Amino acid sequence: NELNKTFVETFEKQFGHKPEKIELLGFETVWLIAKAMDKAGSSTDYDKIAEILRSNEWDTPRGKVRFDEKGQALAEVSLLIIKDGQVQAYAP
């Protein structure tokens, strides 16, 4: 998605290499909390922030993410393969 392309390009410019999973998840964590704080109108009303996180679907660099009632993130899954030395989306 476009957010992923922007994230990867910006990260690569700043750090000189492509981001890996941990960098993406770190960014996504801060991104989602900041978005939920904005929507809640507060950075300290933790119950409201948590409720907003659970009651919305969020656009992230890895696609749409939502949270269940326990706070577990649920996201789209993409199957990938390595073909001719390149990572590609799996297409049966």
Coordinates of C-alpha atoms in Angstrom, one line a residue:
N1 CA 0.0 0.0 0.0
E2 CA 1.1 3.6 -0.3
L3 CA 1.8 4.0 3.4
N4 CA 4.1 1.0 3.2
K5 CA 5.9 2.5 0.2
T6 CA 6.3 5.9 2.1
F7 CA 7.5 4.1 5.3
V8 CA 10.1 2.0 3.4
E9 CA 11.4 4.9 1.4
T10 CA 11.7 7.2 4.4
F11 CA 13.3 4.5 6.6
E12 CA 15.8 3.6 3.9
K13 CA 16.8 7.3 3.3
Q14 CA 17.3 7.8 7.0
F15 CA 19.1 4.5 7.9
G16 CA 20.6 3.3 4.7
H17 CA 18.8 -0.1 4.6
K18 CA 15.3 -1.5 4.2
P19 CA 13.3 -1.9 7.4
E20 CA 12.8 -5.4 8.8
K21 CA 9.8 -6.7 10.8
I22 CA 10.9 -5.3 14.1
E23 CA 11.3 -1.8 12.7
L24 CA 7.9 -2.0 11.1
L25 CA 6.2 -3.2 14.2
G26 CA 7.9 -0.5 16.3
F27 CA 6.7 2.2 13.9
E28 CA 3.2 0.7 13.8
T29 CA 3.0 0.7 17.6
V30 CA 3.8 4.4 17.9
W31 CA 1.7 5.3 14.8
L32 CA -1.4 3.6 16.2
I33 CA -1.1 4.9 19.7
A34 CA -0.6 8.5 18.3
K35 CA -3.6 8.1 16.0
A36 CA -5.8 6.8 18.9
M37 CA -4.6 9.6 21.2
D38 CA -5.5 12.2 18.5
K39 CA -9.0 10.6 18.1
A40 CA -9.5 10.4 21.9
G41 CA -8.4 14.0 22.3
S42 CA -6.2 12.9 25.2
S43 CA -2.8 11.3 25.8
T44 CA -3.7 10.3 29.4
D45 CA -7.2 8.8 29.2
Y46 CA -6.0 5.3 28.8
D47 CA -9.4 3.7 28.9
K48 CA -10.7 5.9 26.1
I49 CA -7.5 5.4 24.0
A50 CA -7.9 1.6 24.4
E51 CA -11.5 1.7 23.5
I52 CA -10.8 3.8 20.4
L53 CA -8.0 1.3 19.4
R54 CA -10.4 -1.6 19.8
S55 CA -13.4 0.0 18.0
N56 CA -11.7 1.1 14.8
E57 CA -9.9 -0.4 11.8
W58 CA -6.5 1.2 11.2
D59 CA -4.5 1.7 8.0
T60 CA -0.8 0.8 8.6
P61 CA 2.2 0.0 6.4
R62 CA 1.3 -3.7 6.6
G63 CA -2.4 -3.2 5.8
K64 CA -5.6 -2.9 7.8
V65 CA -5.3 -3.7 11.5
R66 CA -8.0 -4.0 14.1
F67 CA -8.0 -5.1 17.7
D68 CA -10.2 -7.6 19.5
E69 CA -11.8 -7.1 22.9
K70 CA -8.6 -8.3 24.7
G71 CA -6.4 -6.0 22.6
Q72 CA -4.9 -8.6 20.3
A73 CA -4.0 -7.1 16.9
L74 CA -5.7 -8.8 13.9
A75 CA -4.2 -8.0 10.5
E76 CA -4.3 -9.2 6.9
V77 CA -2.0 -12.0 6.1
S78 CA 0.1 -12.1 2.9
L79 CA 1.8 -15.3 1.8
L80 CA 5.2 -14.6 0.2
I81 CA 7.7 -16.8 -1.7
I82 CA 11.2 -16.4 -2.8
K83 CA 11.5 -16.9 -6.6
D84 CA 14.7 -16.2 -8.5
G85 CA 16.2 -14.6 -5.4
Q86 CA 13.3 -12.1 -5.1
V87 CA 10.5 -11.9 -2.5
Q88 CA 7.1 -12.1 -4.3
A89 CA 3.5 -12.5 -3.3
Y90 CA 2.4 -16.1 -3.5
A91 CA -0.2 -16.7 -6.3
P92 CA -1.4 -20.3 -6.5

